[in-house]
Coordinates of C-alpha atoms in Angstrom, one line a residue:
X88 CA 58.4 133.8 113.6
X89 CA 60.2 133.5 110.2
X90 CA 63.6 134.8 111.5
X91 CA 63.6 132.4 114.3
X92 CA 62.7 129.3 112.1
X93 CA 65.3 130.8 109.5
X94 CA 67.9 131.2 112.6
X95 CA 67.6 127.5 113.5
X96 CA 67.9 126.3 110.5
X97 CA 71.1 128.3 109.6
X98 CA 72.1 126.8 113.1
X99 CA 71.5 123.3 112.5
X100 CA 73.0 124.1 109.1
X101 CA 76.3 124.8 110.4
X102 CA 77.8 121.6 111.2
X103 CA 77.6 120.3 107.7
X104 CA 81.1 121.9 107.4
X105 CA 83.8 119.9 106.4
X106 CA 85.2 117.8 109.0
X107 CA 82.2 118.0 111.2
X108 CA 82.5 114.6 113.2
X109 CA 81.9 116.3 117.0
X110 CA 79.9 114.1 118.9
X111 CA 78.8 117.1 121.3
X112 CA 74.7 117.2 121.9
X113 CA 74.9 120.8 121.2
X114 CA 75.9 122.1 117.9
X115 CA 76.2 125.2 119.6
X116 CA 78.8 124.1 121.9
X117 CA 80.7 123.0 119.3
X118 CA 80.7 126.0 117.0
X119 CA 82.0 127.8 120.5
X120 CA 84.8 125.0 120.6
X121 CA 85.8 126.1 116.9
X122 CA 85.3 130.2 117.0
X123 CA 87.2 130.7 120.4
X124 CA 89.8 128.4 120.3
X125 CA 90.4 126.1 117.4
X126 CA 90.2 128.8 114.2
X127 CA 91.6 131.7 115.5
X128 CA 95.1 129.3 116.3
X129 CA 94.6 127.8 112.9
X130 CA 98.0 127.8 111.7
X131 CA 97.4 129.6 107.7
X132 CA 98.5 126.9 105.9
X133 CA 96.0 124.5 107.7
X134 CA 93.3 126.9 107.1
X135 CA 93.7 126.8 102.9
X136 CA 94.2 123.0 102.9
X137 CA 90.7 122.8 105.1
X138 CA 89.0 125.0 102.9
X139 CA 90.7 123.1 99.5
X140 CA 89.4 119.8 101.0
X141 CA 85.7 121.2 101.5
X142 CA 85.5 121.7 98.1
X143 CA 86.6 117.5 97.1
X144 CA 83.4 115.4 97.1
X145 CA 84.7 113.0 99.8
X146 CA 85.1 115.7 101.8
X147 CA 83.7 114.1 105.3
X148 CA 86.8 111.9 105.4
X149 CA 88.8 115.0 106.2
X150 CA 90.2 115.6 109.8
X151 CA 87.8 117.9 111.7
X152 CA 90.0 121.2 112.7
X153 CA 89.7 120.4 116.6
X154 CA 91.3 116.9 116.2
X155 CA 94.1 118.7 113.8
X156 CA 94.5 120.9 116.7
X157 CA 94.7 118.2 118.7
X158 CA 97.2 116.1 117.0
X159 CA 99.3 119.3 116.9
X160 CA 99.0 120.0 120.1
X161 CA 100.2 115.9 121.1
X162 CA 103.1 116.0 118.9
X163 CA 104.9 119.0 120.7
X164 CA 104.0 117.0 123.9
X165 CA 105.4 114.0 123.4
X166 CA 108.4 115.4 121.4
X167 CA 107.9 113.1 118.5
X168 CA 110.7 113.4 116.2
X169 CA 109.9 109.7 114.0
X170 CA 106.1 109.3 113.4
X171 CA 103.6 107.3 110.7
X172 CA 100.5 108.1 109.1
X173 CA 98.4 105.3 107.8
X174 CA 95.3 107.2 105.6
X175 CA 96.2 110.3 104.5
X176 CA 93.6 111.6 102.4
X177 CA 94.5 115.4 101.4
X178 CA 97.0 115.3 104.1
X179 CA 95.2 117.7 106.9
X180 CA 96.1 115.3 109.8
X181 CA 99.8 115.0 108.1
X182 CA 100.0 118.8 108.1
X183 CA 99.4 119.0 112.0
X184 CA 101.8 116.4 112.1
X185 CA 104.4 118.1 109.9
X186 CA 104.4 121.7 111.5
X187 CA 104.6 120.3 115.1
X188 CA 107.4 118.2 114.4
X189 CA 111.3 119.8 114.4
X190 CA 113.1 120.6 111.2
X191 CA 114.2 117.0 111.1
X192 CA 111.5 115.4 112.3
X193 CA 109.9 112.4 110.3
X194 CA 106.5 111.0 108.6
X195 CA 106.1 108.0 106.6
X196 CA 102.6 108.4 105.2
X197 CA 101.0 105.6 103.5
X198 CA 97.1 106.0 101.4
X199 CA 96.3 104.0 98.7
X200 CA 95.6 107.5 96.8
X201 CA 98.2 110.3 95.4
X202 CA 95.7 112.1 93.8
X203 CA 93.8 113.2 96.7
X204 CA 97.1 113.5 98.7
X205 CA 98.5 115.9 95.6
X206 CA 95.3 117.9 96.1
X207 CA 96.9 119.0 99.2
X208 CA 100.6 119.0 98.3
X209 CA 100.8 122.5 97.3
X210 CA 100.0 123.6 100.5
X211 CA 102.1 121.3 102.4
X212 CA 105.1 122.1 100.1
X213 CA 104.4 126.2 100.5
X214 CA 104.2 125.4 104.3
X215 CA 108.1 124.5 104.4
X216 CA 107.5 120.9 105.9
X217 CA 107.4 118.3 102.6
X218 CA 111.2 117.6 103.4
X219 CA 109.4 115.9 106.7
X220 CA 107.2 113.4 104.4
X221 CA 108.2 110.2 103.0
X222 CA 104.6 109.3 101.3
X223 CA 104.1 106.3 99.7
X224 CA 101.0 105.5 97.2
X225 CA 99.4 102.2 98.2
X226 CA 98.3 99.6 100.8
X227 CA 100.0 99.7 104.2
X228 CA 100.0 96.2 105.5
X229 CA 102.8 95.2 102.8
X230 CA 104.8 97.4 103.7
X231 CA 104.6 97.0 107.7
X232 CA 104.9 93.9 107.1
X233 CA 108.7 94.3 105.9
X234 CA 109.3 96.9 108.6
X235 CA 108.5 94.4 111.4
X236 CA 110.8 91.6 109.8
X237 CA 113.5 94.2 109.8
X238 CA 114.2 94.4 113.8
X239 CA 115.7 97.7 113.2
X240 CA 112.4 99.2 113.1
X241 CA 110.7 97.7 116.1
X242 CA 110.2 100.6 118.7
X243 CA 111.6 103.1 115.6
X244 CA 108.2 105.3 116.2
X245 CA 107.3 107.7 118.5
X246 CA 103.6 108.9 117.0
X247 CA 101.7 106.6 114.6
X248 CA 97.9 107.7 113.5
X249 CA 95.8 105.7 112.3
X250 CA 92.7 107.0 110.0
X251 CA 92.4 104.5 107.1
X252 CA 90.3 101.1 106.6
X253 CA 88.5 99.8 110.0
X254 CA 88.3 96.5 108.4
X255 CA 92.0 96.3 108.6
X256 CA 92.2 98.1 112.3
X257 CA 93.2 95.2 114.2
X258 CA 95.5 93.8 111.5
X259 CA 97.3 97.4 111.7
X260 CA 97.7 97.0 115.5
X261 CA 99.1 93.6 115.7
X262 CA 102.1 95.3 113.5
X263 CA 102.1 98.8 114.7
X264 CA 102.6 97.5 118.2
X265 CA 106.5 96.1 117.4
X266 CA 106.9 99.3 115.9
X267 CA 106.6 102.1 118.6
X268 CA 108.5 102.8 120.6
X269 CA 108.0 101.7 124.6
X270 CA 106.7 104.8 126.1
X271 CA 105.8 106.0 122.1
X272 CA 101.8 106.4 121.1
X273 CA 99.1 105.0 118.4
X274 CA 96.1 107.2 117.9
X275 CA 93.1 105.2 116.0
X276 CA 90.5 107.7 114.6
X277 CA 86.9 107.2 114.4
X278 CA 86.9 104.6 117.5
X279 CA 83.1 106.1 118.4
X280 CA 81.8 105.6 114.5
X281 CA 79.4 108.4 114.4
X282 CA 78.2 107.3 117.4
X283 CA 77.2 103.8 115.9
X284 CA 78.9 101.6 119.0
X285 CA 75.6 102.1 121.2
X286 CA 73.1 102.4 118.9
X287 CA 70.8 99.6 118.6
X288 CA 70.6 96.5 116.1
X289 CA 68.0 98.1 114.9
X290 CA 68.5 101.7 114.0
X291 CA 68.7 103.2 110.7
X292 CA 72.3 103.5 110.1
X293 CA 73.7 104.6 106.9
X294 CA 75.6 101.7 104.6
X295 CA 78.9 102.3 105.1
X296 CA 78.1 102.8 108.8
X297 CA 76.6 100.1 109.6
X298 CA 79.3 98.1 107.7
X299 CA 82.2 99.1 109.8
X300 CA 80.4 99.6 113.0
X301 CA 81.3 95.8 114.0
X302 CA 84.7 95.8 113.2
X303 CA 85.5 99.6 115.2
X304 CA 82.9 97.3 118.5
X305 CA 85.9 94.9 117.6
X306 CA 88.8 97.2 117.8
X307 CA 87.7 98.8 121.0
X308 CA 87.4 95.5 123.0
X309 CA 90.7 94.4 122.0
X310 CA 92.7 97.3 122.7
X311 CA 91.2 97.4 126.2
X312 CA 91.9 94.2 126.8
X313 CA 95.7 94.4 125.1
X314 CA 98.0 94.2 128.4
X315 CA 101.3 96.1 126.4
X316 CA 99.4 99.5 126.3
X317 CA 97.9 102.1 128.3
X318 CA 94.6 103.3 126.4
X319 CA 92.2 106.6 126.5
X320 CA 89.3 107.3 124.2
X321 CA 88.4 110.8 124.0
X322 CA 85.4 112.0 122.2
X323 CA 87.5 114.5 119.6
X324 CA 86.2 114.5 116.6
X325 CA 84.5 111.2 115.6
X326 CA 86.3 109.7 118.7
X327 CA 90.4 109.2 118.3
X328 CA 91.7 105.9 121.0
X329 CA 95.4 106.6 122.7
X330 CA 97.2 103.4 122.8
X331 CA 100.5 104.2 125.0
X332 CA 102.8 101.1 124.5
X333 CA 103.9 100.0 127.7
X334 CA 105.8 96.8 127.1

């Protein structure tokens, strides 16, 4: 009886991992998802930036590995060569990015932190790919707003991502919008909230949560109703929205 309570709660355990956003019923399920397809193609370097993040306090703002795989994955099919990051963090997300693009491929990351991005630098740099990253410490709407007076940049992007402040979601969109390309994609992260966009008024949400929740119910209902894109919301990680810009 001991070994089977002990076994559960290893099980249940688990999925406190770094990065564990997966809004699967069964953490079983998900643990299959990791072990038989998502580690063993782990490129190396992503595997020592994941396990350098676990160890940073903030560690649950970190990419899960599926949705780097993902990302990865999305880059080689689209054949992104010009792409944005807006949140970076230790730069997980940006690594996918970086070693699916081609040698002279392109990412201007923006975060309003260095230090945590130079947490991850190291890797990044033995990785070969920092000639890729044009990162720039601070917040983005300032700077988009230049790009989109500058009408050389308007449909200059093929891949934007999107992981940063939800407050400022919408504001990101009505900017990021001039500035892919027709045909070119914007992924927002975290568009399901830990599951918070049907839970009820009522239920006990954590702070931070329960703060946000409104403005990701926001988000969601304007970018299905926004007539220049094509949109799919997948439940990867902590749910990632695919806006395809269509006009």
């Amino acid at each position: 009886m001991a070994t089977n309570v002990e076994e559960k709660q290893n099980e249940a355990g688990r999925h406190q991992e770094v990065g564990h956003k997966s809004l699967l019923q069964s953490d079983a399920l998900y643990q299959y998802i990791l072990e038989t397809s998502v580690y063993p193609r782990e490129p190396e370097p992503m595997k020592e930036l994941r396990e350098v993040t676990a160890k940073h306090p903030w560690n649950i703002m970190t990419t899960s590995a599926d949705e780097g795989q993902f990302l990865n994955m999305l880059i080689k099919l689209i054949n992104a060569k010009n792409t944005m990051e807006i949140g970076v963090y230790t730069g997980y997300s940006l690594l996918a990015t970086a070693l699916a693009l081609p040698e002279d491929g392109k990412i201007l990351a923006m975060d309003i932190n260095r230090e945590n991005y130079e947490l991850g630098l190291p890797v990044i740099e033995k990785a070969g790919v920092s000639h890729k990253i044009d990162f720039r410490e601070g917040p983005a709407l300032p700077v988009l707003d230049l790009m989109v007076e500058d009408e050389k940049n308007h449909g200059a992007y093929d891949f934007i991502f999107v992981d940063a402040d939800k407050d400022n979601y919408l504001n990101y969109h009505k900017r990021l919008i001039e500035l892919v390309k027709v045909g070119g994609l914007i992924g927002y992260d975290n568009t399901l909230w830990n599951g918070s966009v049907v839970a009820p008024p009522d239920a006990p949400l954590r702070k931070y949560v329960r703060y946000y929740r409104d403005f990701v119910l926001e988000l969601n209902k304007a970018l299905a109703a926004d007539p220049r894109i094509e949109i799919c919301m997948l439940p990867v990680g902590d749910g990632i929205t695919l806006c395809r810009r269509i006009k």
